[in-house]
Coordinates of C-alpha atoms and ligand atoms in Angstrom, one line a residue:
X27 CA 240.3 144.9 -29.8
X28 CA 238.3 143.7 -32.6
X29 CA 234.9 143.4 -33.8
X30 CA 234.5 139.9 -35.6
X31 CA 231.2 139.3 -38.1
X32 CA 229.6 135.5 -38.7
X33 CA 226.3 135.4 -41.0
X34 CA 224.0 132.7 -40.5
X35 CA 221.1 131.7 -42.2
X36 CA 217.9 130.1 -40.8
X37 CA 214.4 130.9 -39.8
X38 CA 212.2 133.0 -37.5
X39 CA 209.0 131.5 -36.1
X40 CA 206.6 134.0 -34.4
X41 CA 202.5 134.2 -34.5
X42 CA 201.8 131.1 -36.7
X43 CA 204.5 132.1 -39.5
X44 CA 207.8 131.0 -40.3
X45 CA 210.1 133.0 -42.3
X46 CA 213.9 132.5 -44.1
X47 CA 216.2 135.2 -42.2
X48 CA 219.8 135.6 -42.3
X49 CA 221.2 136.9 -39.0
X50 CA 224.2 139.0 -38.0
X51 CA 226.6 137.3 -35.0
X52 CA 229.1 139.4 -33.7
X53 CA 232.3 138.5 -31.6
X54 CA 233.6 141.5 -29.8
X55 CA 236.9 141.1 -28.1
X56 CA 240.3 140.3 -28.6
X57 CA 243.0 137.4 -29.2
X58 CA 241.9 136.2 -25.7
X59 CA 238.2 136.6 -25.1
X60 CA 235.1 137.4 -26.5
X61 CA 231.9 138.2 -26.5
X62 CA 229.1 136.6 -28.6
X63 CA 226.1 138.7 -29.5
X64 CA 223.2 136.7 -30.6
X65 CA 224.1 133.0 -30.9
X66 CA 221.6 132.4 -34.2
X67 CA 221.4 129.4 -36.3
X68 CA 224.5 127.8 -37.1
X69 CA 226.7 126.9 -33.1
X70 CA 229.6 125.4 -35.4
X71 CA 230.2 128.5 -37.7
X72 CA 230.2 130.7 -34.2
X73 CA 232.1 128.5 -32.3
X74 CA 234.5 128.1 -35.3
X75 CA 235.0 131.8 -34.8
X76 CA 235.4 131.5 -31.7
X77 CA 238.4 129.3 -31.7
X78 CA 240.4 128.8 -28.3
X79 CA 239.5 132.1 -27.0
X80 CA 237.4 132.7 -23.5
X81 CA 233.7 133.4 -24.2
X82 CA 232.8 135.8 -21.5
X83 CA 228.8 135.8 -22.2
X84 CA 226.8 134.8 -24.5
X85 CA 224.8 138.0 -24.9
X86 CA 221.2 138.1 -26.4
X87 CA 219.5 141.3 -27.6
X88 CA 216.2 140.1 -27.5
X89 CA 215.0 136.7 -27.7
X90 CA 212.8 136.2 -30.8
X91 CA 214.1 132.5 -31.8
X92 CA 216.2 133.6 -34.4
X93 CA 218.4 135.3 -32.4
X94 CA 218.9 133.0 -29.3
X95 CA 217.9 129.2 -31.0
X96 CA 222.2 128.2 -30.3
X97 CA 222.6 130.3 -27.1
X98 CA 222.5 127.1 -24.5
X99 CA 224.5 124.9 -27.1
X100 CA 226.9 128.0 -27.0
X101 CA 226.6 128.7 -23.9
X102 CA 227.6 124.8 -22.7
X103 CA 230.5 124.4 -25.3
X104 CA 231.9 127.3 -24.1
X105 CA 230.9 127.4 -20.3
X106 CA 229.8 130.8 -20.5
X107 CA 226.8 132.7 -19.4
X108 CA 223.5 133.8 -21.6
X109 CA 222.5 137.0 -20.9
X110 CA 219.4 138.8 -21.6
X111 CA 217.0 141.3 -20.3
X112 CA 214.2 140.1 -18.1
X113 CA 211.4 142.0 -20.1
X114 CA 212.0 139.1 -22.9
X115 CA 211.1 135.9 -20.9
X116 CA 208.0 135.6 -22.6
X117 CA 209.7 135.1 -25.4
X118 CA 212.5 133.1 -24.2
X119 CA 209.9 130.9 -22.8
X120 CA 208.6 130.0 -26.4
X121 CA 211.8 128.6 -27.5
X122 CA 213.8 127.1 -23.6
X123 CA 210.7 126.9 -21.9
X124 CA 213.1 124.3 -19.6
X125 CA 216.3 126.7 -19.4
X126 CA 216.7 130.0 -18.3
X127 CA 219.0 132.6 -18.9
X128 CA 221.9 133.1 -16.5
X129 CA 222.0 136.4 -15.7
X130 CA 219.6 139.4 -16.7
X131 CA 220.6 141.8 -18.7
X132 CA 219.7 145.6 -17.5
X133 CA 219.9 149.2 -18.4
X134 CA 223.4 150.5 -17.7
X135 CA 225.1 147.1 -17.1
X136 CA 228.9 147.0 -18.7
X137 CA 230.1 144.5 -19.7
X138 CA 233.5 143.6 -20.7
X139 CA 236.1 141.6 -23.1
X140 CA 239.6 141.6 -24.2
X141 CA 239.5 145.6 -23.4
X142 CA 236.5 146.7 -25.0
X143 CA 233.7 147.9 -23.1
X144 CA 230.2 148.0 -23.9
X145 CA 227.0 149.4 -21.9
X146 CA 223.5 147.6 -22.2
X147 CA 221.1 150.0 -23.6
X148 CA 217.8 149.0 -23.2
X149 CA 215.7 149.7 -25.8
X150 CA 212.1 148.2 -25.9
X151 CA 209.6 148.3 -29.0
X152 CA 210.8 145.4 -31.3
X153 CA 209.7 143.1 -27.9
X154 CA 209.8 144.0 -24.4
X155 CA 212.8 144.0 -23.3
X156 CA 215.2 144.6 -27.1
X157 CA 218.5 145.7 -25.9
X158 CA 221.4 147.5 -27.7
X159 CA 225.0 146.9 -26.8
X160 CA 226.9 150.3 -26.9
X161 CA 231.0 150.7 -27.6
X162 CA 232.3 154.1 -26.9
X163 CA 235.1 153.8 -27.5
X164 CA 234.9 152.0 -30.8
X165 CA 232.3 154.2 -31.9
X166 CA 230.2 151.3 -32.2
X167 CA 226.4 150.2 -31.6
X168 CA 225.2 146.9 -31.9
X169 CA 221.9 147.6 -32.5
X170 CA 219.7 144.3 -32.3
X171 CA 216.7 144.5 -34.1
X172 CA 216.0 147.8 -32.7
X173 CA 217.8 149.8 -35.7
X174 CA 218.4 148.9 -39.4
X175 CA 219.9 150.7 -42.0
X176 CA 216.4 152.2 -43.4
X177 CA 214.2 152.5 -40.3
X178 CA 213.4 151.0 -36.9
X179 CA 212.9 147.0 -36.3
X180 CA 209.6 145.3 -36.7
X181 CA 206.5 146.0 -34.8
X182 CA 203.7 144.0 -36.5
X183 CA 203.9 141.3 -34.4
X184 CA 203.0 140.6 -30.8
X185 CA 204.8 141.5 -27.9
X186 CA 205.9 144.7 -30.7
X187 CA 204.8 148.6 -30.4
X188 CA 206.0 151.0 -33.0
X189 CA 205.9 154.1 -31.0
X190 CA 208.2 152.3 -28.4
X191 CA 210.1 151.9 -30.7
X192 CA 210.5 155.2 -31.6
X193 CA 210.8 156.6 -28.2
X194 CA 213.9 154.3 -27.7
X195 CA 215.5 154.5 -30.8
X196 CA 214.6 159.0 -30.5
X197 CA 215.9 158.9 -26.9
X198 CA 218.6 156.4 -26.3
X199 CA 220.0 156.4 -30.2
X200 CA 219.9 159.0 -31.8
X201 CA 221.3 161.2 -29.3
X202 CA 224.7 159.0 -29.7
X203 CA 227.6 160.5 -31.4
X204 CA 226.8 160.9 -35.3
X205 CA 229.8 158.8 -36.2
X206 CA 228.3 155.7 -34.4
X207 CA 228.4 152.6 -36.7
X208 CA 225.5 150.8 -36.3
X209 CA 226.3 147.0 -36.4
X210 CA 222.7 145.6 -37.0
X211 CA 220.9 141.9 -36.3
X212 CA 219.9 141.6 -40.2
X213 CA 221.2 143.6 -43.0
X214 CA 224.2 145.6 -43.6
X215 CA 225.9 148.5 -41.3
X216 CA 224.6 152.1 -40.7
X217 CA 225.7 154.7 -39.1
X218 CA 223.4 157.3 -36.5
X219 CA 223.9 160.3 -37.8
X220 CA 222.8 158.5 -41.5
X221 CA 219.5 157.4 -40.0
X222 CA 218.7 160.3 -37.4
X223 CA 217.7 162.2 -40.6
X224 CA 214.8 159.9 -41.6
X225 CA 213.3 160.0 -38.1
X226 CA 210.6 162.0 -39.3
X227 CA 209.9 159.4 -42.2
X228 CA 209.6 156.6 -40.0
X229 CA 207.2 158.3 -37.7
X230 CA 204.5 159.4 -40.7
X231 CA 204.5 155.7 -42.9
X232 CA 204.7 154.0 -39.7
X233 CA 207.4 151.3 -39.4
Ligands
FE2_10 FE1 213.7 140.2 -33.8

């Protein structure tokens, strides 16, 4: 079982703005199969990680552009299925308006490759429908945007809400196991029980 890291580099469009952003693609799997979560920017660095192996789903935590601008072109090299949760089409729309996701993405769902399981945590505030992918037995979260090492994801722009955010995050996160790695979109790794701490932080400066 392993948990494989690509960082990509390229830019996030929302409300008018464009910004630089370098993203966080992870491969979960093994020698066999894999999942990819969040096909961003660069399809021929993923797929190079990739290699011969199965992709079992092309999974999306949310679907600001960043995050799912190479899931079709992954998705067809590798004839595997994007998933994401239905609370996102909005803004899935902006980007495929012509393609849909293949299968939604819900609270509770498991999914599976090379051995390792991980449960679909939905955890809205960033956008609608932000979901985390949780790893028991790896002790490991994959957080989206939802969680960063230093606070919760953004909420200034639209389709956003901070104190959804903080409900998830309070609710669904931070009652994980304090050993939990937190393997972000952006950014380096946490861990929960190093941000459940600053909960109260968050909450007064308000992101
Ligand atoms: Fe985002």
């Amino acid at each position: 079982m392993t948990v494989e890291h690509v960082a990509t580099s390229g830019t996030f469009s929302l409300d008018g703005g464009t910004w630089e952003v370098e993203n966080n693609v992870w491969l979960v799997g093994d020698r066999s199969e894999v999942l990819v979560i969040d096909a961003a920017h660069d399809a021929d660095a993923i797929a190079e990680a990739v290699g011969d192996r199965r992709v079992v789903a092309v999974v999306c935590t949310h679907a600001h552009d960043d995050h799912v601008n190479q899931a079709p072109a992954l998705a067809d090299r590798f004839a595997a299925p994007i998933l994401l949760n239905p609370a996102e089409a909005p803004l899935w729309e902006m980007t495929w308006p012509d393609r849909k996701p293949d299968r939604e993405l819900v609270d509770g769902d498991l999914l599976r490759a090379g051995g390792v399981e991980l449960r679909a945590l939905v955890t809205p505030g960033h956008s609608p429908g932000s979901t985390c992918l949780y790893a028991p037995e790896l002790g490991v979260l994959f957080s989206g945007d939802t969680l960063f090492q230093g606070g919760p994801g953004a909420t200034g722009r639209s389709f956003s809400s901070f104190d959804t955010i903080i409900s998830s995050i309070t609710e669904r996160l931070l009652s994980l196991p304090p050993g939990t790695e937190v393997r972000t979109g952006h950014g380096g790794s946490t861990s929960i029980g190093d941000e459940a701490p600053q909960l109260e932080e968050w909450i007064v400066r308000g992101h």
